[in-house]
Coordinates of N, CA and C in Angstrom, one line a residue:
X1 N 123.2 100.2 59.6 CA 123.0 101.1 60.7 C 124.1 101.8 61.2
X2 N 123.9 102.9 61.9 CA 125.1 104.0 62.0 C 125.9 103.6 63.3
X3 N 125.6 102.6 64.1 CA 126.3 102.1 65.1 C 126.2 102.7 66.4
X4 N 125.3 103.6 66.7 CA 125.0 104.2 68.1 C 124.1 103.2 68.9
X5 N 124.3 103.0 70.1 CA 123.6 102.1 70.8 C 123.4 102.6 72.3
X6 N 122.6 102.1 73.1 CA 122.4 102.2 74.5 C 122.5 100.9 75.1
X7 N 122.8 101.0 76.4 CA 122.7 99.7 77.2 C 121.9 100.0 78.4
X8 N 120.9 99.2 78.7 CA 119.9 99.3 79.8 C 119.6 98.1 80.6
X9 N 119.8 98.1 81.8 CA 119.6 96.9 82.7 C 120.5 95.7 82.1
X10 N 121.7 96.1 81.7 CA 122.7 95.2 81.3 C 122.6 94.6 79.9
X11 N 121.6 95.2 79.1 CA 121.3 94.6 77.8 C 121.3 95.7 76.8
X12 N 121.8 95.5 75.6 CA 122.0 96.4 74.5 C 120.8 96.4 73.7
X13 N 120.4 97.6 73.2 CA 119.2 97.7 72.4 C 119.4 96.8 71.1
X14 N 120.6 96.8 70.6 CA 120.8 96.0 69.4 C 120.6 94.5 69.7
X15 N 120.7 94.0 71.0 CA 120.4 92.6 71.3 C 119.1 92.2 71.0
X16 N 118.1 93.3 70.9 CA 116.8 93.2 70.6 C 116.4 93.5 69.1
X17 N 117.3 93.6 68.3 CA 117.2 94.3 67.0 C 116.4 95.7 67.0
X18 N 116.8 96.4 68.0 CA 116.3 97.8 68.3 C 117.4 98.8 68.0
X19 N 117.1 99.8 67.3 CA 118.1 100.7 66.8 C 117.9 102.1 67.2
X20 N 118.8 102.9 67.6 CA 118.7 104.2 68.1 C 118.6 105.2 66.8
X21 N 117.7 106.0 66.7 CA 117.5 106.8 65.6 C 118.5 108.0 65.5
X22 N 118.7 108.5 66.8 CA 119.6 109.7 66.8 C 120.1 109.7 68.3
X23 N 121.2 110.3 68.5 CA 121.7 110.4 69.8 C 120.8 111.3 70.6
X24 N 120.5 110.8 71.9 CA 119.5 111.7 72.7 C 120.1 113.0 73.2
X25 N 119.4 113.9 73.4 CA 119.8 115.3 74.0 C 119.7 115.1 75.6
X26 N 120.8 115.2 76.2 CA 120.7 115.0 77.7 C 120.6 116.3 78.3
X27 N 119.5 116.5 79.1 CA 119.4 117.9 79.8 C 120.4 118.1 81.0
X28 N 120.6 119.3 81.3 CA 121.5 119.7 82.4 C 120.5 119.6 83.7
X29 N 120.9 119.1 84.7 CA 120.0 119.0 85.9 C 119.8 120.5 86.5
X30 N 118.6 120.6 87.0 CA 118.4 121.8 87.8 C 118.6 121.7 89.2
X31 N 119.4 122.7 89.8 CA 119.6 122.6 91.2 C 118.6 123.1 92.0
X32 N 118.2 122.4 93.1 CA 117.0 122.9 93.9 C 117.3 124.0 94.7
X33 N 116.4 125.0 94.5 CA 116.8 126.3 95.1 C 115.5 126.8 95.7
X34 N 115.4 127.3 96.9 CA 114.2 127.9 97.5 C 114.2 129.5 97.3
X35 N 113.2 130.0 96.8 CA 113.1 131.5 96.5 C 112.4 132.2 97.6
X36 N 113.2 133.2 98.4 CA 112.7 133.9 99.4 C 112.6 135.2 99.1
X37 N 111.5 135.9 99.4 CA 111.1 137.3 99.0 C 111.2 137.9 100.4
X38 N 112.0 139.0 100.6 CA 111.9 139.8 101.8 C 111.4 141.2 101.5
X39 N 110.3 141.6 102.2 CA 109.8 142.9 102.0 C 110.8 144.0 102.2
X40 N 110.8 145.0 101.3 CA 111.8 146.1 101.5 C 113.1 145.8 101.0
X41 N 113.3 144.7 100.4 CA 114.7 144.2 99.9 C 114.6 144.1 98.5
X42 N 115.6 144.7 97.6 CA 115.4 144.5 96.3 C 115.9 143.0 95.8
X43 N 114.9 142.6 94.9 CA 115.3 141.1 94.4 C 115.0 140.1 95.4
X44 N 115.3 138.9 95.1 CA 114.9 137.7 96.0 C 116.3 137.1 96.3
X45 N 116.2 136.3 97.4 CA 117.3 135.5 97.8 C 117.0 134.0 97.4
X46 N 118.1 133.3 97.2 CA 117.9 131.9 96.8 C 118.7 131.1 97.7
X47 N 118.1 130.1 98.4 CA 118.9 129.2 99.2 C 118.9 127.8 98.6
X48 N 120.0 127.2 98.7 CA 120.2 125.9 98.1 C 121.1 124.9 99.0
X49 N 120.7 123.7 99.1 CA 121.4 122.7 99.7 C 122.3 121.9 98.7
X50 N 122.3 122.4 97.4 CA 123.0 121.7 96.3 C 122.5 120.4 95.9
X51 N 121.3 120.0 96.2 CA 120.6 118.9 95.6 C 120.1 119.2 94.2
X52 N 120.0 118.1 93.5 CA 119.6 118.3 92.0 C 118.3 117.6 91.8
X53 N 117.4 118.1 90.8 CA 116.2 117.4 90.3 C 116.5 116.4 89.5
X54 N 115.6 115.4 89.3 CA 115.7 114.4 88.3 C 115.8 114.9 86.9
X55 N 116.3 114.1 85.9 CA 116.2 114.6 84.5 C 115.5 113.5 83.7
X56 N 115.0 113.9 82.5 CA 114.4 113.0 81.7 C 115.1 113.0 80.3
X57 N 115.5 111.7 80.0 CA 116.3 111.4 78.6 C 115.4 110.7 77.7
X58 N 114.8 111.5 76.7 CA 114.0 110.8 75.6 C 114.9 110.1 74.5
X59 N 114.6 109.0 74.3 CA 115.4 108.3 73.3 C 114.4 107.7 72.1
X60 N 114.6 108.1 70.9 CA 113.9 107.5 69.8 C 114.4 106.3 69.2
X61 N 113.6 105.2 69.1 CA 114.1 104.0 68.6 C 113.2 103.4 67.5
X62 N 113.8 102.5 66.8 CA 113.1 101.8 65.8 C 113.4 100.4 65.8
X63 N 112.6 99.6 64.9 CA 112.9 98.2 64.7 C 112.3 97.8 63.4
X64 N 112.8 96.8 62.9 CA 112.2 96.2 61.7 C 112.1 94.6 61.8
X65 N 110.9 94.1 61.3 CA 110.7 92.8 61.4 C 109.7 92.3 60.5
X66 N 109.4 90.9 60.4 CA 108.5 90.4 59.6 C 107.1 91.1 59.9
X67 N 106.1 91.3 58.9 CA 104.9 91.9 59.2 C 104.1 91.2 60.3
X68 N 104.1 89.8 60.2 CA 103.4 89.1 61.2 C 104.0 88.9 62.6
X69 N 105.2 89.5 62.8 CA 106.0 89.5 63.9 C 106.1 90.9 64.6
X70 N 105.4 91.8 63.9 CA 105.5 93.3 64.4 C 105.0 93.4 65.8
X71 N 103.9 93.0 66.1 CA 103.4 93.0 67.5 C 104.3 92.4 68.6
X72 N 104.8 91.2 68.1 CA 105.7 90.5 68.9 C 107.0 91.2 69.3
X73 N 107.6 91.8 68.2 CA 108.8 92.6 68.4 C 108.5 93.8 69.4
X74 N 107.5 94.4 69.2 CA 107.2 95.5 70.1 C 106.9 95.1 71.6
X75 N 106.3 94.0 71.7 CA 106.2 93.4 73.0 C 107.6 93.1 73.7
X76 N 108.4 92.5 72.9 CA 109.8 92.2 73.5 C 110.5 93.7 73.9
X77 N 110.3 94.7 73.2 CA 110.9 95.9 73.5 C 110.3 96.4 74.8
X78 N 108.9 96.3 74.8 CA 108.3 96.8 76.2 C 108.8 95.9 77.4
X79 N 108.9 94.6 77.1 CA 109.3 93.7 78.2 C 110.7 94.1 78.8
X80 N 111.6 94.5 77.8 CA 113.0 94.9 78.2 C 113.0 96.2 79.0
X81 N 112.2 97.2 78.4 CA 112.2 98.5 79.0 C 111.4 98.7 80.2
X82 N 110.2 98.1 80.1 CA 109.3 98.4 81.3 C 109.3 97.2 82.4
X83 N 109.9 96.1 82.0 CA 110.2 95.2 83.0 C 111.3 95.4 84.0
X84 N 112.0 96.4 83.6 CA 113.2 96.9 84.5 C 113.1 98.3 84.8
X85 N 112.2 98.6 85.9 CA 111.9 100.2 86.1 C 112.9 100.9 86.8
X86 N 113.9 100.2 87.3 CA 115.2 100.9 87.8 C 116.4 100.0 87.3
X87 N 117.4 100.8 87.0 CA 118.6 100.2 86.4 C 119.6 101.2 85.9
X88 N 120.6 100.8 85.1 CA 121.8 101.6 84.7 C 121.4 101.8 83.1
X89 N 121.7 103.1 82.8 CA 121.5 103.5 81.3 C 123.0 103.9 80.9
X90 N 123.5 103.3 79.9 CA 124.8 103.7 79.3 C 124.5 104.1 77.8
X91 N 125.3 105.1 77.4 CA 125.3 105.6 76.1 C 126.6 105.3 75.5
X92 N 126.6 104.7 74.1 CA 127.7 104.1 73.6 C 128.9 105.1 73.3
X93 N 128.5 106.4 73.4 CA 129.7 107.4 73.1 C 130.1 108.1 74.3
X94 N 129.8 107.5 75.5 CA 130.2 108.0 76.8 C 130.5 107.0 77.8
X95 N 131.4 106.1 77.4 CA 131.7 104.8 78.1 C 132.1 104.8 79.5
X96 N 132.6 106.1 80.0 CA 133.2 106.2 81.3 C 132.2 106.5 82.3
X97 N 130.9 106.8 81.7 CA 129.9 107.4 82.5 C 128.5 106.6 82.6
X98 N 127.6 106.7 83.5 CA 126.4 106.0 83.3 C 125.4 106.7 84.1
X99 N 124.1 106.6 83.8 CA 123.0 107.1 84.4 C 122.2 106.2 85.4
X100 N 121.8 106.6 86.5 CA 120.9 105.7 87.4 C 119.4 106.0 87.1
X101 N 118.7 105.0 86.5 CA 117.3 105.2 86.0 C 116.4 104.9 87.2
X102 N 115.4 105.8 87.4 CA 114.5 105.7 88.4 C 113.1 105.0 87.8
X103 N 112.9 105.4 86.5 CA 111.6 105.1 85.9 C 111.7 105.1 84.4
X104 N 111.0 104.3 83.7 CA 110.9 104.3 82.2 C 109.5 104.3 81.7
X105 N 109.1 105.1 80.7 CA 108.0 105.0 80.1 C 108.1 105.0 78.5
X106 N 107.2 104.4 77.8 CA 107.2 104.3 76.4 C 105.8 104.8 75.9
X107 N 106.0 105.8 74.8 CA 104.9 106.4 74.1 C 104.4 105.4 73.0
X108 N 103.4 105.9 72.3 CA 102.7 105.2 71.4 C 103.7 104.8 70.2
X109 N 103.6 103.6 69.7 CA 104.5 103.2 68.6 C 103.8 103.5 67.4
X110 N 104.6 104.1 66.5 CA 104.1 104.4 65.1 C 104.6 103.3 64.2
X111 N 103.5 102.8 63.4 CA 103.9 101.7 62.5 C 104.0 102.3 61.0
X112 N 105.3 102.6 60.7 CA 105.5 103.5 59.5 C 105.2 102.7 58.2
X113 N 105.3 101.3 58.3 CA 105.0 100.4 57.3 C 104.7 99.1 57.9
X114 N 104.4 98.0 57.1 CA 104.2 96.8 57.7 C 105.5 96.1 58.5
X115 N 106.7 96.6 58.1 CA 107.7 95.9 58.8 C 108.5 96.8 59.9
X116 N 108.2 98.1 59.9 CA 108.9 99.0 60.7 C 108.0 99.7 61.8
X117 N 108.6 99.8 63.0 CA 108.0 100.4 64.1 C 108.9 101.5 64.8
X118 N 108.4 102.7 65.1 CA 109.2 103.7 65.7 C 108.4 104.0 67.0
X119 N 109.3 104.2 68.1 CA 108.6 104.6 69.5 C 109.7 105.3 70.2
X120 N 109.2 105.9 71.3 CA 110.1 106.8 72.1 C 110.0 106.2 73.6
X121 N 111.2 106.0 74.1 CA 111.3 105.7 75.6 C 111.9 106.8 76.2
X122 N 111.2 107.2 77.5 CA 111.7 108.1 78.2 C 112.3 107.6 79.5
X123 N 113.5 108.0 79.9 CA 114.3 107.4 81.0 C 114.3 108.6 82.0
X124 N 113.6 108.4 83.2 CA 113.8 109.3 84.3 C 114.9 109.0 85.2
X125 N 115.9 109.8 85.3 CA 117.2 109.5 85.9 C 117.6 110.5 87.0
X126 N 118.4 110.0 87.8 CA 119.0 111.0 88.8 C 119.7 112.0 88.0
X127 N 119.8 113.2 88.5 CA 120.3 114.4 87.8 C 121.8 114.2 87.6
X128 N 122.4 113.4 88.3 CA 123.9 113.2 88.2 C 124.2 112.2 87.3
X129 N 125.5 112.1 86.6 CA 126.0 111.0 85.9 C 127.1 110.5 86.8
X130 N 127.4 109.2 86.7 CA 128.2 108.5 87.6 C 129.3 107.9 86.9
X131 N 130.6 107.9 87.5 CA 131.6 107.2 86.8 C 131.7 105.8 86.9
X132 N 132.1 105.1 85.8 CA 132.2 103.6 85.9 C 133.3 103.2 86.9
X133 N 134.3 103.9 87.0 CA 135.4 103.4 87.9 C 135.1 103.8 89.5
X134 N 134.0 104.7 89.5 CA 133.5 105.0 90.9 C 132.6 104.0 91.6
X135 N 132.4 103.0 90.8 CA 131.3 101.9 91.2 C 132.2 100.8 91.8
X136 N 133.4 100.8 91.9 CA 134.2 99.6 92.3 C 135.0 100.1 93.5
X137 N 135.5 99.0 94.1 CA 136.3 99.3 95.5 C 137.7 99.9 95.2
X138 N 138.1 100.9 96.0 CA 139.4 101.5 96.0 C 140.1 101.6 97.4
X139 N 141.4 101.6 97.3 CA 142.1 101.9 98.6 C 142.0 103.4 99.0
X140 N 142.2 103.7 100.3 CA 142.2 105.0 100.7 C 142.9 106.0 99.9
X141 N 144.1 105.7 99.5 CA 144.9 106.7 98.7 C 144.4 107.0 97.5
X142 N 143.6 106.1 96.8 CA 143.0 106.3 95.5 C 141.7 107.3 95.5
X143 N 141.3 107.5 96.6 CA 140.0 108.3 96.6 C 140.1 109.7 97.3
X144 N 141.3 110.0 97.8 CA 141.4 111.2 98.6 C 141.2 112.4 97.9
X145 N 141.6 112.2 96.5 CA 141.4 113.3 95.6 C 140.1 113.0 94.8
X146 N 139.2 114.1 94.9 CA 138.0 113.9 94.2 C 137.8 115.0 93.1
X147 N 138.0 114.6 91.9 CA 138.1 115.5 90.8 C 136.6 115.9 90.3
X148 N 135.5 115.4 90.9 CA 134.2 115.7 90.4 C 133.4 116.3 91.4
X149 N 132.1 116.2 91.4 CA 131.3 116.8 92.4 C 131.3 116.1 93.8
X150 N 130.6 116.6 94.7 CA 130.4 115.9 96.1 C 129.7 114.6 95.8
X151 N 130.4 113.6 96.5 CA 129.8 112.2 96.3 C 129.6 111.5 97.7
X152 N 128.8 110.5 97.4 CA 128.2 109.7 98.6 C 128.8 108.3 98.6
X153 N 129.9 108.0 99.2 CA 130.6 106.7 99.0 C 130.0 105.7 99.9
X154 N 130.2 104.5 99.7 CA 130.1 103.3 100.4 C 131.5 102.8 101.0
X155 N 131.5 102.8 102.5 CA 132.8 102.3 103.1 C 132.7 100.9 103.6
X156 N 133.6 100.0 103.1 CA 133.5 98.7 103.5 C 134.7 98.4 104.4
X157 N 134.3 98.0 105.7 CA 135.3 97.8 106.8 C 135.3 96.3 107.2
X158 N 136.5 95.8 107.4 CA 136.7 94.4 107.8 C 137.5 94.3 109.1
X159 N 137.0 93.6 110.1 CA 137.7 93.5 111.3 C 136.8 93.3 112.4
X160 N 137.2 92.5 113.3 CA 136.4 92.3 114.5 C 136.8 93.2 115.6
X161 N 136.4 94.5 115.6 CA 136.6 95.5 116.5 C 135.7 96.7 116.5
X162 N 135.7 97.5 117.4 CA 135.1 98.8 117.5 C 136.2 99.7 116.7
X163 N 135.7 100.5 115.8 CA 136.7 101.5 115.2 C 136.2 102.8 114.9
X164 N 137.0 103.8 114.6 CA 136.5 105.2 114.2 C 137.0 105.5 112.8
X165 N 136.0 105.7 111.9 CA 136.3 106.2 110.5 C 136.4 107.8 110.7
X166 N 137.4 108.5 110.2 CA 137.3 109.9 110.2 C 137.5 110.4 108.8
X167 N 136.6 111.2 108.4 CA 136.6 111.8 107.0 C 136.7 113.3 107.3
X168 N 137.6 114.0 106.7 CA 137.8 115.5 106.8 C 137.4 116.0 108.2
X169 N 138.1 115.3 109.1 CA 138.1 115.5 110.6 C 136.8 115.3 111.3
X170 N 135.9 114.6 110.5 CA 134.6 114.2 111.2 C 134.6 112.8 111.7
X171 N 134.5 112.4 112.9 CA 134.6 110.9 113.3 C 133.3 110.2 113.2
X172 N 133.2 108.9 112.8 CA 132.1 108.1 112.7 C 132.6 106.8 113.4
X173 N 131.9 106.4 114.5 CA 132.2 105.2 115.2 C 131.3 104.1 114.8
X174 N 132.1 103.0 114.7 CA 131.2 101.8 114.3 C 131.7 100.4 114.9
X175 N 130.8 99.6 115.3 CA 131.1 98.3 115.8 C 131.2 97.4 114.5
X176 N 132.2 97.1 114.1 CA 132.4 96.4 112.8 C 131.8 95.0 112.6
X177 N 131.9 94.1 113.7 CA 131.4 92.8 113.7 C 131.8 92.0 112.6
X178 N 133.0 91.8 112.2 CA 133.7 91.1 111.1 C 133.7 92.0 109.9
X179 N 132.6 92.3 109.4 CA 132.5 93.1 108.1 C 131.2 93.9 108.0
X180 N 131.4 95.2 107.6 CA 130.1 95.9 107.6 C 130.3 96.9 106.4
X181 N 129.2 97.5 105.9 CA 129.2 98.5 104.9 C 128.6 99.7 105.5
X182 N 129.1 100.9 105.3 CA 128.5 102.2 105.5 C 128.1 102.8 104.4
X183 N 126.9 102.7 104.1 CA 126.3 103.3 102.8 C 125.7 104.7 103.1
X184 N 126.6 105.8 102.7 CA 126.3 107.2 103.1 C 125.0 107.7 102.2
X185 N 124.9 107.2 101.1 CA 123.6 107.6 100.3 C 122.3 107.3 100.9
X186 N 122.2 106.0 101.2 CA 121.0 105.3 102.0 C 120.9 105.6 103.4
X187 N 122.0 106.1 103.9 CA 122.3 106.3 105.4 C 121.9 105.1 106.2
X188 N 122.7 104.0 105.7 CA 122.5 102.7 106.4 C 123.8 102.1 106.6
X189 N 123.9 101.3 107.6 CA 125.1 100.5 108.0 C 124.5 99.0 108.1
X190 N 125.2 98.1 107.4 CA 124.6 96.7 107.4 C 125.8 95.7 107.2
X191 N 125.5 94.5 107.7 CA 126.6 93.4 107.6 C 126.4 92.7 106.4
X192 N 127.3 91.8 106.0 CA 127.4 91.0 104.9 C 126.0 90.2 104.6
X193 N 125.4 89.9 105.6 CA 124.3 89.0 105.5 C 122.9 89.9 105.4
X194 N 123.2 91.2 105.2 CA 122.0 92.2 105.1 C 121.5 92.7 106.3
X195 N 122.0 92.2 107.5 CA 121.4 92.7 108.7 C 121.8 94.1 109.0
X196 N 120.9 94.8 109.3 CA 121.1 96.3 109.6 C 121.9 96.5 111.0
X197 N 122.8 97.4 111.0 CA 123.6 97.6 112.1 C 123.7 99.2 112.4
X198 N 122.6 99.9 112.1 CA 122.6 101.4 112.4 C 122.7 101.5 113.9
X199 N 122.2 100.5 114.8 CA 122.4 100.8 116.3 C 123.8 100.7 116.7
X200 N 124.7 100.3 115.8 CA 126.1 100.1 116.2 C 126.9 101.1 115.7
X201 N 126.5 102.2 115.2 CA 127.3 103.3 114.8 C 126.9 104.6 115.4
X202 N 127.8 105.6 115.5 CA 127.5 106.8 116.1 C 128.2 107.8 115.2
X203 N 127.5 108.8 114.6 CA 128.0 109.9 113.8 C 127.0 110.2 112.6
X204 N 127.4 111.2 111.9 CA 126.5 111.7 110.8 C 127.0 111.2 109.6
X205 N 126.1 110.6 108.7 CA 126.5 110.1 107.4 C 126.9 111.1 106.5
X206 N 126.3 112.2 106.6 CA 126.7 113.2 105.6 C 128.1 114.0 105.9
X207 N 128.6 113.5 107.0 CA 130.0 114.0 107.3 C 130.9 113.1 106.6
X208 N 130.5 112.0 106.1 CA 131.4 111.1 105.4 C 131.4 111.2 103.9
X209 N 130.6 112.3 103.4 CA 130.7 112.5 102.0 C 132.1 113.0 101.6
X210 N 132.5 112.7 100.3 CA 133.8 113.1 99.8 C 133.5 114.4 99.0
X211 N 134.1 115.4 99.4 CA 134.1 116.8 98.9 C 134.9 116.9 97.7
X212 N 134.5 117.9 96.9 CA 135.4 118.2 95.5 C 136.7 118.6 96.2
X213 N 137.8 118.2 95.4 CA 139.2 118.3 95.8 C 139.8 117.4 96.7
X214 N 140.6 117.9 97.5 CA 141.3 117.0 98.5 C 140.5 116.6 99.8
X215 N 140.6 115.4 100.2 CA 139.9 114.9 101.4 C 140.9 114.1 102.3
X216 N 140.6 114.1 103.5 CA 141.4 113.4 104.5 C 140.5 112.1 104.9
X217 N 141.2 110.9 105.0 CA 140.4 109.8 105.4 C 141.2 109.0 106.2
X218 N 140.8 108.7 107.5 CA 141.7 108.0 108.4 C 140.8 106.8 109.2
X219 N 141.3 105.8 109.6 CA 140.6 104.8 110.4 C 141.5 104.1 111.4
X220 N 140.9 103.7 112.4 CA 141.6 103.0 113.4 C 142.4 101.9 112.9
X221 N 143.5 101.8 113.4 CA 144.5 100.7 113.0 C 143.9 99.2 113.5
X222 N 144.2 98.3 112.7 CA 143.7 96.9 113.1 C 142.6 96.5 112.3
X223 N 142.1 97.4 111.4 CA 140.9 97.0 110.5 C 141.3 97.5 109.2
X224 N 140.6 96.8 108.1 CA 140.8 97.2 106.7 C 139.7 97.9 106.1
X225 N 140.0 98.9 105.2 CA 139.1 99.8 104.7 C 139.2 99.8 103.2
X226 N 138.0 99.6 102.5 CA 138.0 99.8 101.1 C 136.8 100.8 100.9
X227 N 137.0 101.5 99.8 CA 135.9 102.6 99.5 C 135.4 102.5 98.1
X228 N 134.0 102.6 97.9 CA 133.3 102.5 96.7 C 132.8 104.0 96.6
X229 N 133.7 104.9 95.9 CA 133.4 106.3 96.0 C 132.2 106.9 95.4
X230 N 131.6 106.2 94.5 CA 130.4 106.7 93.7 C 130.7 108.1 93.1
X231 N 131.8 108.2 92.5 CA 132.1 109.6 91.8 C 131.0 110.0 90.9
X232 N 130.7 111.3 90.9 CA 129.6 111.7 90.0 C 129.8 113.1 89.7
X233 N 128.9 113.5 88.8 CA 129.1 114.9 88.1 C 127.8 115.3 87.6
X234 N 127.6 116.7 87.5 CA 126.3 117.2 86.9 C 126.3 116.7 85.4

């Protein structure tokens, strides 16, 4: 075999004796734009909040097994892929990045001979790719410089106090209550036990996004702050 592999939901295709026929073509995401026509004006206007549409990554796979285990092998493949409808997809030649999968579908399997099956899995993913090192905690100084696109971090605050987190001049007040997480993508604040704490904050989650380039991040003294930046790119 030529050695190319994918990892989905923490498991490799090779773990199931499934092999990737060819490297998938990954599409460029389309940026959402609203088209506006104004009578008497040449051409149209396009307005965008710079959100992106989902992408579809089709991956052709095959497997080889004993003729009397052909159906069982295909069921194993379906259980792996369809049993995890959300997860992380990694391509073996792009180790520093991953895709967030929202849905998986499988087309009809072709039995090319008694031992071999070929099928296609289609992964519907967020239009962004995410950096592996952006999914772990960092100190403030490590994330002030964002070399990629606008990202939606998680701020982890420890300390029994009311504090103010200020990002790029935008204040966000929170009653920490020992430890809390501010998830800017989901627009939720919650404690370690999962209890929601949205009533204990004041501010706009979107103001806490990290912009491309240099950012300023400050927090009230007496509390500790770690940041999961969720660095991403098109």
